[in-house]
Coordinates of C-alpha atoms in Angstrom, one line a residue:
X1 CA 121.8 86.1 -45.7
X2 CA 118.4 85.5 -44.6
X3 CA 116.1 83.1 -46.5
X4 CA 112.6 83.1 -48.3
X5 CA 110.4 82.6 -45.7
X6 CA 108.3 79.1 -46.0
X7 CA 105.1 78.8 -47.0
X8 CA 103.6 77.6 -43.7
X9 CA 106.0 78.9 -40.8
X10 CA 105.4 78.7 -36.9
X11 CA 102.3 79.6 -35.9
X12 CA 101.5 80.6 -32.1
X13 CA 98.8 82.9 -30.3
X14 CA 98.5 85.4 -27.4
X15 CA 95.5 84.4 -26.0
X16 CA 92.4 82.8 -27.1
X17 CA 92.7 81.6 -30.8
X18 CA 90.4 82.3 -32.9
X19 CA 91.4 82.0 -36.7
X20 CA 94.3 79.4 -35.7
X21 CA 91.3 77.7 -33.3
X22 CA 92.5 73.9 -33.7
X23 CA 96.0 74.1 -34.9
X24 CA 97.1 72.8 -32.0
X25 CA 95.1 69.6 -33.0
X26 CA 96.2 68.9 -36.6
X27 CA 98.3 70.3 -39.5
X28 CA 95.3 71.2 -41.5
X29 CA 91.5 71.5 -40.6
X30 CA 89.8 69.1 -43.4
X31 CA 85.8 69.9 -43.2
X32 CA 85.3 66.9 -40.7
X33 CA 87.8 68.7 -38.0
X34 CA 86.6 72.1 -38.9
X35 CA 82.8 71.3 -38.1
X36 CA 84.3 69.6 -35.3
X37 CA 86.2 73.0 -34.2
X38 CA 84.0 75.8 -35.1
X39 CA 80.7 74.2 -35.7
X40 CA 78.0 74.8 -38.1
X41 CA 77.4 78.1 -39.7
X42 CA 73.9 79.3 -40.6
X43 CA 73.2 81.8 -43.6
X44 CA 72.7 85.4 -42.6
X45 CA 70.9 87.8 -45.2
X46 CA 72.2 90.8 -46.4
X47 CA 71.8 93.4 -44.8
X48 CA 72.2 92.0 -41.4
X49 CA 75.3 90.3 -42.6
X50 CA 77.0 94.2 -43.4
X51 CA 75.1 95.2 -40.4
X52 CA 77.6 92.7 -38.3
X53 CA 80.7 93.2 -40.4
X54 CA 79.6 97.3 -39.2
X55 CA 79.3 95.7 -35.6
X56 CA 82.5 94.4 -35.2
X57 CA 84.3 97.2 -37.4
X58 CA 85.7 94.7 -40.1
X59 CA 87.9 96.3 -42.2
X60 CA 90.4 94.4 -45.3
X61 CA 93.5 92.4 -43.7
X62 CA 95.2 92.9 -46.9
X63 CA 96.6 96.2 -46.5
X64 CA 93.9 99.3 -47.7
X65 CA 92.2 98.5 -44.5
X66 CA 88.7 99.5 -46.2
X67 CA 85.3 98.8 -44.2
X68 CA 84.0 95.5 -45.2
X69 CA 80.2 96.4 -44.9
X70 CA 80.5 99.6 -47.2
X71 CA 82.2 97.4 -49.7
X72 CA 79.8 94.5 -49.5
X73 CA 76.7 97.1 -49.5
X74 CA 77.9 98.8 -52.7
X75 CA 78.1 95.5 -54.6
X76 CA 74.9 94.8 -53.7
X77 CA 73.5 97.8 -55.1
X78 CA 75.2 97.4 -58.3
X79 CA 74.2 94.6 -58.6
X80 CA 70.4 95.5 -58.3
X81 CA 70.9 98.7 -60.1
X82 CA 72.1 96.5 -63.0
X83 CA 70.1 93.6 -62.6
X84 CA 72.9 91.1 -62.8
X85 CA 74.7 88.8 -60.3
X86 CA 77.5 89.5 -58.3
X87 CA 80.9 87.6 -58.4
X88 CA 82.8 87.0 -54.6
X89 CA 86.8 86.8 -55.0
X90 CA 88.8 85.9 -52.3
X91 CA 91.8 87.1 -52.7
X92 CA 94.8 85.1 -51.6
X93 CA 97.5 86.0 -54.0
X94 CA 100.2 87.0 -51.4
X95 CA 103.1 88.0 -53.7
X96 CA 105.1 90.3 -50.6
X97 CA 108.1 88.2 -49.6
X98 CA 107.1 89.1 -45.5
X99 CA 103.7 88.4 -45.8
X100 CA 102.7 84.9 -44.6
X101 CA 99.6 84.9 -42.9
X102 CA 96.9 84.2 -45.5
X103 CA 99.6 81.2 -46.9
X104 CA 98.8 80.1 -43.3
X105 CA 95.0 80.2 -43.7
X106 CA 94.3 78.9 -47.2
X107 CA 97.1 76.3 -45.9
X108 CA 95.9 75.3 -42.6
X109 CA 92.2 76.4 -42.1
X110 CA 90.7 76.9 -45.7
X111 CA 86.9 76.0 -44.4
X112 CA 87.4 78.9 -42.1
X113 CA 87.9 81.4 -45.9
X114 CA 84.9 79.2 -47.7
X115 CA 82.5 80.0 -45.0
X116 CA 83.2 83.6 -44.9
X117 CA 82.8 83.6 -48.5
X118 CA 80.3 81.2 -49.3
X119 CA 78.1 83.4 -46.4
X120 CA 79.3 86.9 -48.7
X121 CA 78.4 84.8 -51.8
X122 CA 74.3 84.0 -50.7
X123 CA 73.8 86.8 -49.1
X124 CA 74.4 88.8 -52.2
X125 CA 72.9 85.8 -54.4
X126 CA 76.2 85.1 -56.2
X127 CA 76.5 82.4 -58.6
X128 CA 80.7 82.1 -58.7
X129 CA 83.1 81.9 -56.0
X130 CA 86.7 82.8 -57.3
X131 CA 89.8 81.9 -55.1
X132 CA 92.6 83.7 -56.2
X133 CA 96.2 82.1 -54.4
X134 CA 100.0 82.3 -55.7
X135 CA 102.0 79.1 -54.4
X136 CA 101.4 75.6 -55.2
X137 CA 101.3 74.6 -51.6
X138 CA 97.8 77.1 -51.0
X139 CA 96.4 75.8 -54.5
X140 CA 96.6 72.4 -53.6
X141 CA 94.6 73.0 -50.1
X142 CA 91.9 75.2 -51.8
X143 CA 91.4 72.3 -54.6
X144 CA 90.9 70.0 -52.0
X145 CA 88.7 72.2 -49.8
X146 CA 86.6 73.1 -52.8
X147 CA 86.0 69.1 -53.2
X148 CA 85.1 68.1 -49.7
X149 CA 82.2 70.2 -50.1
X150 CA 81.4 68.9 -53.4
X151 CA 81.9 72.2 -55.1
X152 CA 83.5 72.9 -58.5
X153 CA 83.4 74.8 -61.7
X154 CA 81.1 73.1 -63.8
X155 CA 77.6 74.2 -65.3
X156 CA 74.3 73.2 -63.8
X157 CA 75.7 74.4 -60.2
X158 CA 73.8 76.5 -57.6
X159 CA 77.4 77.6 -56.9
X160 CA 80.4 77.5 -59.5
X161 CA 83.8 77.8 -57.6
X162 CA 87.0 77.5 -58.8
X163 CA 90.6 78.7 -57.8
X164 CA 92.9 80.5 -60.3
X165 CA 96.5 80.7 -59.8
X166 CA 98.6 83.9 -59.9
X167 CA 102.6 84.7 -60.0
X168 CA 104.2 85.2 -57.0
X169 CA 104.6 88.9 -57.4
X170 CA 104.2 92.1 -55.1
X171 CA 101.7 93.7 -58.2
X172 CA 100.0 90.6 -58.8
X173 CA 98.0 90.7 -55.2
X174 CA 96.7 94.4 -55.8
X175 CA 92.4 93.9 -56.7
X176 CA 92.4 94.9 -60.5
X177 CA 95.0 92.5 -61.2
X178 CA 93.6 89.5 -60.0
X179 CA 90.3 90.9 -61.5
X180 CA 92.0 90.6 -64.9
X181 CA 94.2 87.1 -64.1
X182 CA 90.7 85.6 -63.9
X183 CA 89.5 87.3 -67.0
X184 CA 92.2 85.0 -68.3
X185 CA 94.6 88.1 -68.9
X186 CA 98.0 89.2 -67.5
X187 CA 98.0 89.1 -63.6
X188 CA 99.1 93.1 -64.0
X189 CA 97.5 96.4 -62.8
X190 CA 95.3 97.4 -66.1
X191 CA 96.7 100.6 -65.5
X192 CA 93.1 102.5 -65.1
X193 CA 91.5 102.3 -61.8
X194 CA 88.1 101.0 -61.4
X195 CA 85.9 99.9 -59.2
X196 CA 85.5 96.5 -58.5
X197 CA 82.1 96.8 -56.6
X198 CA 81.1 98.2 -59.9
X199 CA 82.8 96.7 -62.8
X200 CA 84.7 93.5 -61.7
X201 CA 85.3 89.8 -62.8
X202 CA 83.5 89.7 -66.8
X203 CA 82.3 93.2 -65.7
X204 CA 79.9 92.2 -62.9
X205 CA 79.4 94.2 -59.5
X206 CA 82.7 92.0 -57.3
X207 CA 83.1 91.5 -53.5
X208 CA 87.1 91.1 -53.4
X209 CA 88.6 90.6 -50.3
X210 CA 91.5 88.7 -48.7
X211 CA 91.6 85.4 -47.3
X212 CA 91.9 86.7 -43.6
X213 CA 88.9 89.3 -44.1
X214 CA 86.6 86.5 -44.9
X215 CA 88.0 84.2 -42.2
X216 CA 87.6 86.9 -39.7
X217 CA 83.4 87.4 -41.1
X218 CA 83.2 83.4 -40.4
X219 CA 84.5 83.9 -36.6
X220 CA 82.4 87.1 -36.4
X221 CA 79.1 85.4 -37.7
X222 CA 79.7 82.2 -35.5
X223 CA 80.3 83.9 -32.3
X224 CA 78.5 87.4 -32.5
X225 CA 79.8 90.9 -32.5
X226 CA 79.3 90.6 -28.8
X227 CA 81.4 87.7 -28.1
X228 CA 83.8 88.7 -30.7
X229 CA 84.2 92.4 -29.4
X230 CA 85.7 90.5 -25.7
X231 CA 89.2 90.3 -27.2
X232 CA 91.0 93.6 -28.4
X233 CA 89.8 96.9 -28.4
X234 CA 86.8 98.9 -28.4
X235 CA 86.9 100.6 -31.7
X236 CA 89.5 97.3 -33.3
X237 CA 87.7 94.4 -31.9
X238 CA 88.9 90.9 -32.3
X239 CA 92.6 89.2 -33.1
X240 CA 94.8 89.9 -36.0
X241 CA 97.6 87.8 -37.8
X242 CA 100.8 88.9 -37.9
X243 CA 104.1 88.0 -39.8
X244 CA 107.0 88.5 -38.0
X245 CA 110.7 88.3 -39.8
X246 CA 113.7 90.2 -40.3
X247 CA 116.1 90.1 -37.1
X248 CA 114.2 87.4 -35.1
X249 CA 114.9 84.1 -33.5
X250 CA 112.1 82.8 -35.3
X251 CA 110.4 84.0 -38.3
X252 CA 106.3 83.3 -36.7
X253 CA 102.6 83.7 -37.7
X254 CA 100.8 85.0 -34.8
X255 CA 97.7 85.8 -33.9
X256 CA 97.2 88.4 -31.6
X257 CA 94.3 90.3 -29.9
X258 CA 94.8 93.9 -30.9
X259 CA 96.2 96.4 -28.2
X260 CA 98.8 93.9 -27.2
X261 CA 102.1 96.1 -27.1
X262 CA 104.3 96.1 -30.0
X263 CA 107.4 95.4 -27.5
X264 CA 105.7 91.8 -26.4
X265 CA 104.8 90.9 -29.6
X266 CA 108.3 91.5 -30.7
X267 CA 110.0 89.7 -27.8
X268 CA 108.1 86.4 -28.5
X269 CA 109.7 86.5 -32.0
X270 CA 113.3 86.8 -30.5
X271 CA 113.5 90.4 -31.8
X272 CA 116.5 92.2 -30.3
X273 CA 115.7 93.7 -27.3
X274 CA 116.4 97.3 -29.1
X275 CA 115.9 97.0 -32.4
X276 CA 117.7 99.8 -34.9
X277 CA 114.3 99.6 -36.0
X278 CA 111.0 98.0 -37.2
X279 CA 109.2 97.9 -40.6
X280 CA 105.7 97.9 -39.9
X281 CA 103.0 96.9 -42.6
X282 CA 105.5 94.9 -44.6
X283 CA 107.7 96.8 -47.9
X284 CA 104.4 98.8 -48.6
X285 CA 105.0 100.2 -45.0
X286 CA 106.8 102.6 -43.0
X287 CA 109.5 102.4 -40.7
X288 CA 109.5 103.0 -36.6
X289 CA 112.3 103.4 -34.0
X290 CA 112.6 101.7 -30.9
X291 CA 111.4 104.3 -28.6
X292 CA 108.5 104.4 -30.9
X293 CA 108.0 100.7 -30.4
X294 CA 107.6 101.3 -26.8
X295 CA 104.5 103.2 -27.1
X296 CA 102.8 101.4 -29.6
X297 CA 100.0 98.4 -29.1
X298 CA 99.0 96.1 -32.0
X299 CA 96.5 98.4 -33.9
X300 CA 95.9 101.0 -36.9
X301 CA 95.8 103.8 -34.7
X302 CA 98.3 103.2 -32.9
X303 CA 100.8 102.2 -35.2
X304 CA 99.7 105.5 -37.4
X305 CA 100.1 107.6 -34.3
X306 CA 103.9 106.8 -34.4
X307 CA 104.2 106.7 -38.0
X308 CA 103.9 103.1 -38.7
X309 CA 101.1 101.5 -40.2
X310 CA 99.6 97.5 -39.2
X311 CA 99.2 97.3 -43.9
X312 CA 99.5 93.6 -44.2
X313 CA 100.3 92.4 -41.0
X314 CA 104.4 92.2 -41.8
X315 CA 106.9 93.0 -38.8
X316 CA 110.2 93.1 -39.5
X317 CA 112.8 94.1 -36.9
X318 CA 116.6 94.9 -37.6
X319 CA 119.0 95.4 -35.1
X320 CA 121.9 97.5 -34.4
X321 CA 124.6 95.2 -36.3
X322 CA 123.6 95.5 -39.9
X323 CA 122.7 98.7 -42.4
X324 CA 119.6 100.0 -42.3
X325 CA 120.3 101.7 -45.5
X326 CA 122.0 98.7 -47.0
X327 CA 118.9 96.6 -45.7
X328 CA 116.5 99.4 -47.3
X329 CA 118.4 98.6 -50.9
X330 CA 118.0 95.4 -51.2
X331 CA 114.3 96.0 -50.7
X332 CA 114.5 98.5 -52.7
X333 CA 116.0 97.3 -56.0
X334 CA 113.5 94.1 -55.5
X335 CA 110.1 96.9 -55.4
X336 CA 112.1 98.0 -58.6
X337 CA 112.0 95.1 -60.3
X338 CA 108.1 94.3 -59.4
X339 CA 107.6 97.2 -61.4
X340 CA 104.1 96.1 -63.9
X341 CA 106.2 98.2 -66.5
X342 CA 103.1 100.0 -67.7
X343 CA 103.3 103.5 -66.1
X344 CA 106.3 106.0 -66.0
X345 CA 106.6 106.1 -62.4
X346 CA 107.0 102.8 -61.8
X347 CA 108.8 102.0 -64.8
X348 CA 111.2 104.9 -65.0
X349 CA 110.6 106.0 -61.3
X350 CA 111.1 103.4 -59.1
X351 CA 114.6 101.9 -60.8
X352 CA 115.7 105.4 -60.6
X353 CA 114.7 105.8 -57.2
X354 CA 116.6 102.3 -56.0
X355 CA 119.7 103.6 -58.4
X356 CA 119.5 106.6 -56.2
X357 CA 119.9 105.1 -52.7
X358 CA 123.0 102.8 -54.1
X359 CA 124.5 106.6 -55.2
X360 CA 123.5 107.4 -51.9
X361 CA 125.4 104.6 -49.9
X362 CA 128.0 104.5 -52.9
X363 CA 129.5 108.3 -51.5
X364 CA 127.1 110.6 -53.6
X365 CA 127.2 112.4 -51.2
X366 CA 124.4 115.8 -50.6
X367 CA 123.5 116.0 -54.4
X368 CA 123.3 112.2 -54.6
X369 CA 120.8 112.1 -51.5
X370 CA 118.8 115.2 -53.0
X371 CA 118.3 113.9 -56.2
X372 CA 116.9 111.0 -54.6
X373 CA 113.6 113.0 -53.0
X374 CA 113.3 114.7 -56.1
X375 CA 112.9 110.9 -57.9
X376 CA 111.2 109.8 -55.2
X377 CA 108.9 113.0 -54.4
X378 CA 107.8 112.9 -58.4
X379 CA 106.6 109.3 -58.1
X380 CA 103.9 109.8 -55.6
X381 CA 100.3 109.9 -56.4
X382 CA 101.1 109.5 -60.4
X383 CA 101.3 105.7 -60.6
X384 CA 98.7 103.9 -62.5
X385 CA 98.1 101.1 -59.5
X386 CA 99.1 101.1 -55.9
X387 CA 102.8 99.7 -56.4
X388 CA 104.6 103.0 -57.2
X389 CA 102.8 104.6 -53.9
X390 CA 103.8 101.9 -51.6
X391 CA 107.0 101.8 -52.6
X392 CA 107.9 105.4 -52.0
X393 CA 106.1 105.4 -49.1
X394 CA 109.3 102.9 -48.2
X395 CA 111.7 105.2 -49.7
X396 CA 110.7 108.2 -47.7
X397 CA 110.1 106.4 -44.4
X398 CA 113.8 104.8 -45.3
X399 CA 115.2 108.3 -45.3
X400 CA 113.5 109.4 -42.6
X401 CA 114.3 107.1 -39.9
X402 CA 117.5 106.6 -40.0
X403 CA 118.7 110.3 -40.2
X404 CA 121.8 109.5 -38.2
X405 CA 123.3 106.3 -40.9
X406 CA 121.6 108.7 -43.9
X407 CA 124.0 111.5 -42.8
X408 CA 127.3 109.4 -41.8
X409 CA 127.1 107.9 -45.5
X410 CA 126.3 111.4 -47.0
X411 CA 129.2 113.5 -45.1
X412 CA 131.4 110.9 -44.2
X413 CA 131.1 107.8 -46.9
X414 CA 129.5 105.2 -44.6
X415 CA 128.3 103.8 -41.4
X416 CA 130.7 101.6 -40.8
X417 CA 128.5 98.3 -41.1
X418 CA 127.5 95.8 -43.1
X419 CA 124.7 94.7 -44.7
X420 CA 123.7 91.3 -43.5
X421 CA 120.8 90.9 -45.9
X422 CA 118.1 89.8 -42.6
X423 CA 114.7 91.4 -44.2
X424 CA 113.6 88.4 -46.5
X425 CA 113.5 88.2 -50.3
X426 CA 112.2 85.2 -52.0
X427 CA 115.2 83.3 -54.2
X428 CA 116.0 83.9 -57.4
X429 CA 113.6 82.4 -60.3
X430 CA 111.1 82.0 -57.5
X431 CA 108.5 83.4 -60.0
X432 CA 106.4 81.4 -63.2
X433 CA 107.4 82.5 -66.4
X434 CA 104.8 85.3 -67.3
X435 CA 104.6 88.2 -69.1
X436 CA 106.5 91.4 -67.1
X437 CA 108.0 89.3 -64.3
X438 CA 112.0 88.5 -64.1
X439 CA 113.5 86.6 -67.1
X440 CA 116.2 85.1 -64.8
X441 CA 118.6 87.4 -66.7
X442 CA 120.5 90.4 -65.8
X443 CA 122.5 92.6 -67.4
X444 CA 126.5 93.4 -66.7
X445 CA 128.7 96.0 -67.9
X446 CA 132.6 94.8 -68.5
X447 CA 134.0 97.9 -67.4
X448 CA 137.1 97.7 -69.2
X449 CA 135.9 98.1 -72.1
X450 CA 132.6 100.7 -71.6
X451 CA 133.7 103.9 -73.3
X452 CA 130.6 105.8 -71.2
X453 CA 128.5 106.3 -74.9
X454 CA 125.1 106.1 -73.5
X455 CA 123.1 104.2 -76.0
X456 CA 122.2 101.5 -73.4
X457 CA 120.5 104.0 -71.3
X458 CA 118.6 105.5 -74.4
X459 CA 117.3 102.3 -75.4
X460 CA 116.6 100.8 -72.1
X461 CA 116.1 103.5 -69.1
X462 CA 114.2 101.4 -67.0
X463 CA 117.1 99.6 -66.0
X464 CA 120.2 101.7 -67.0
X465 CA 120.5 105.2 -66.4
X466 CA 124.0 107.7 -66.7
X467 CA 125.9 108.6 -63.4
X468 CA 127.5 111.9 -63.1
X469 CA 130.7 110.6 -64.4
X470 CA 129.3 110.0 -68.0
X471 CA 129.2 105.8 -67.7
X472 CA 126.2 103.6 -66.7
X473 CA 124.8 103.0 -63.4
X474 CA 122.6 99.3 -63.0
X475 CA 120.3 99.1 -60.6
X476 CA 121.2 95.2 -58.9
X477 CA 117.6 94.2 -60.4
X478 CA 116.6 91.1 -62.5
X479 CA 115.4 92.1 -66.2
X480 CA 111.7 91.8 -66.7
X481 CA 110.2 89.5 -69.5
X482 CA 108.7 92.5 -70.9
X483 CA 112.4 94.5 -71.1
X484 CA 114.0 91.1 -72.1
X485 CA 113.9 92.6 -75.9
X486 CA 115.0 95.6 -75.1
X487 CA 117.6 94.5 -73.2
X488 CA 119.1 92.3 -75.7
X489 CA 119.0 95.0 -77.7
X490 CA 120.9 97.0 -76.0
X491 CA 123.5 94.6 -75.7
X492 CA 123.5 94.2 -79.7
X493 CA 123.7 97.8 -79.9
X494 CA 127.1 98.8 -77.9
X495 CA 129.6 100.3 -80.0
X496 CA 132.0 99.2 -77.0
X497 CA 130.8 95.5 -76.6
X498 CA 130.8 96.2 -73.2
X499 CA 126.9 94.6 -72.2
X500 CA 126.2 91.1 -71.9
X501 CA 122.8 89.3 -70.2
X502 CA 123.7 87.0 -67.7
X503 CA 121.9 84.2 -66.7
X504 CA 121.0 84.9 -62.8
X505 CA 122.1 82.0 -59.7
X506 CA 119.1 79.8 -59.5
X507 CA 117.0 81.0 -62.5
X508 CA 116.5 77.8 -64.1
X509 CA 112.7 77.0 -64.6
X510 CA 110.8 74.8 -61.9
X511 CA 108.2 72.6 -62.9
X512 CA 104.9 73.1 -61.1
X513 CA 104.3 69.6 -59.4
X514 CA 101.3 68.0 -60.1
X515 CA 97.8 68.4 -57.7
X516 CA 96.9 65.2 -56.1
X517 CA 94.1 63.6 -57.0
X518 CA 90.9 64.2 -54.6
X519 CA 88.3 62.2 -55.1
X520 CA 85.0 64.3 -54.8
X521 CA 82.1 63.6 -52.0
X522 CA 78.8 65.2 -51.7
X523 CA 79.5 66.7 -48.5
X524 CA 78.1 70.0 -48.1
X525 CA 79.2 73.5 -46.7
X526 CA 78.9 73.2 -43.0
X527 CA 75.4 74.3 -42.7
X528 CA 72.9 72.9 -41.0

């Protein structure tokens, strides 16, 4: 069984670094080493700041891939329009168990992220600087960065920055749920879409990006678009980071110059030298074979032009030994249980749609695999955030590259091979206790005494639904804090006494450790 990734795995680079520029010096750049490294940054104004994030065709690193300059230009008008200030998030909540690569920045090179942003922040004339993050270990590096140049949350500042902490959780990363977490509400999806450029943090115009995105504006604005555009290619200049996990000798940050073939990039990590196949953009993404590998270079084209997608930067290989439909489970009753319980498709939907594949790889056989695209065909595009998209986006990508496993467990009840668990999940109770995130319970039918009534399913259908044989099916997912009621319930409420809760392995609470102390100096930002 493959485990949680670390915070701050290997890092290496093809090429010229230049995000990870000094790693090979120190563990972490501390705003002496990272003046040292990169230099001194000068302001840019506004419009010739979006007119280099246009230059060097920035887009977002987290995933949407949007065009930095349109975003920051459309703040800036709102902001004008309304005649109030702006607010500039960076976004560092990385909930995706795969996804590494910001952990790595806000870890090892947070200067590299405040210049980015603090540049964002005066050219739009913002007066607060939010980092959002999600592990202690990227809290405790911001705090300290945030000190060294003598910058905090209290009144009377030119500047007020401050960090705001976030669960670990695949919903908790998406824009309008940070939004609210630092409106001091539930780090959830408030399940109406709006623009952030437009109505943001405390309703003011909000330039939210992730940490890489304003890492890769500090490089861009300290070098030029012309010295930035030498690495990659023409239309994607520059270097991305990647994550690389699943069925490699070494799960690795890299940073790579884009058009560098997939099959290299792959080979560094110890992938098998023909993978069954790779998940590109991370369990938002989609899934590619290996003679699509072959063809395919480090970039958003290219990786679309085969079916993939780059998403977050997550690359996870499997190889010919394991399940791919087993593997695709386990992801899939963990996007299940992410669910931000506020919408029907991703509270009804997506447990139906994990409970569907374990039918599938259970001997369902034709019906069991057809009523799984009808589940997964009426959760598209009805979701109330991004969460119920992504993750069928998964499930239909699942289905349809591994046609050959799909039809030996539909006609001939399996493939033959286990699942060795190699795509990583984090632990269980890896989350803080908040509202709608896993209770460390889960609920357990004692089979010999269910009778097959139903009123489980009725009360609780998020998590129990009836198979064709009149009893209960569970999907293998945690119960949600905000389920836990019903749940128990539920387990009140069977005639049979056949439901129980269960406390889950490892569930037990963990006490946040305490920050360090930093003592504060009156440096500055880095500009000269």
């Amino acid at each position: 069984m493959n485990a949680p990734l670390p915070d701050v795995p290997e890092v290496r680079v093809v090429g010229l670094p230049q995000l990870t520029q000094g790693f090979d010096l120190v563990e972490r750049l501390d705003l002496s080493m990272h003046l040292k490294v990169h230099g001194p940054l000068e302001p840019i104004a506004g419009e010739r700041l979006a007119q280099l994030a246009d230059g060097v065709s920035l887009r977002g690193r987290g995933g949407a891939g949007f065009p930095f300059a349109r975003k920051l230009r459309a703040v800036a008008e709102a902001a004008i329009r309304r005649g109030v200030r702006p607010v500039v998030v960076v976004n560092g909540s990385e909930g995706e168990p795969a996804c590494r690569k910001d952990t790595v920045l806000l870890n090892r090179a947070p200067h590299l992220i405040l210049d980015g942003a603090l540049l964002a922040a005066e050219a739009l004339g913002a007066r607060t600087l939010v980092v959002a993050v999600t592990r202690n270990s990227t809290e405790v590096s911001i705090r300290a960065a945030l000190a060294e140049r003598g910058l905090s949350d209290r009144r009377g500042q030119q500047l007020r920055a401050r960090v705001v902490r976030t669960p670990e959780r695949m919903v908790s990363g998406e824009a309008s749920a940070v939004i609210r977490a630092i409106g001091g509400g539930p780090a959830l999806p408030p399940g109406r879409r709006e623009r952030a450029s437009e109505s943001g943090v405390g309703g003011a115009p909000t330039l939210l990006s992730n940490a890489e995105t304003f890492a890769q504006l500090a490089v861009a604005a300290r070098i030029g678009a012309h010295r930035y555009a030498h690495a990659g290619l023409d239309g994607e200049p520059g270097t991305v980071l990647l994550t690389l996990s699943g069925a490699v000798a070494r799960p690795m940050v890299l940073e790579v110059p884009t058009g560098v073939p997939l099959r290299y990039v792959l080979q560094l990590a110890g992938a098998p030298p023909v993978p069954q196949g790779v998940l590109t953009g991370g369990y938002h993404g989609n899934w590619i074979d290996a003679a699509a590998v072959d063809g395919s270079v480090v970039s958003r084209a290219s990786l679309a032009a085969v079916g993939g997608s780059l998403g977050a930067g997550a690359i996870l290989p499997i190889g010919p030994e394991t399940c791919p439909l087993g593997e695709a489970q386990r992801v899939a009753n963990w996007l299940a249980a992410e669910t931000a319980g506020q919408c029907g498709p991703c509270r009804l939907g997506l447990p139906a749609a994990a409970g569907g594949l374990s039918d599938v790889l259970n001997g369902g056989g034709p019906a069991a695999l057809e009523a799984l695209r009808e589940v997964v065909q009426a959760v598209k595009g009805r979701g109330a955030c991004k969460h119920p998209d992504g993750s069928a986006r998964f499930f239909s990508s699942t289905l349809s590259a591994f046609t050959d496993d799909l039809a030996a467990h539909v006609l001939d009840g399996g493939c033959g091979r286990p699942t060795t668990g190699v795509l990583p999940l984090p632990s269980p109770g890896y989350q803080e206790a908040e509202e709608s995130i896993p209770s460390g319970e889960a609920l357990a039918v004692d089979w010999t005494l269910c009778q097959g009534h139903g009123l489980c399913a009725d009360i609780v259908p998020e998590l129990i639904r009836m198979g064709p044989d009149g009893f209960p099916v569970l999907a293998e997912a945690a119960v949600p804090t905000h389920l836990r009621g019903r749940a128990q319930r539920a387990v009140r409420r069977c005639p049979a006494l056949a439901l129980r809760l269960e406390q889950t392995a490892g569930a037990a609470p963990k006490e946040r450790p305490a920050l360090p102390v930093v003592t504060r100096k009156a440096l500055g930002s880095g500009r000269s």
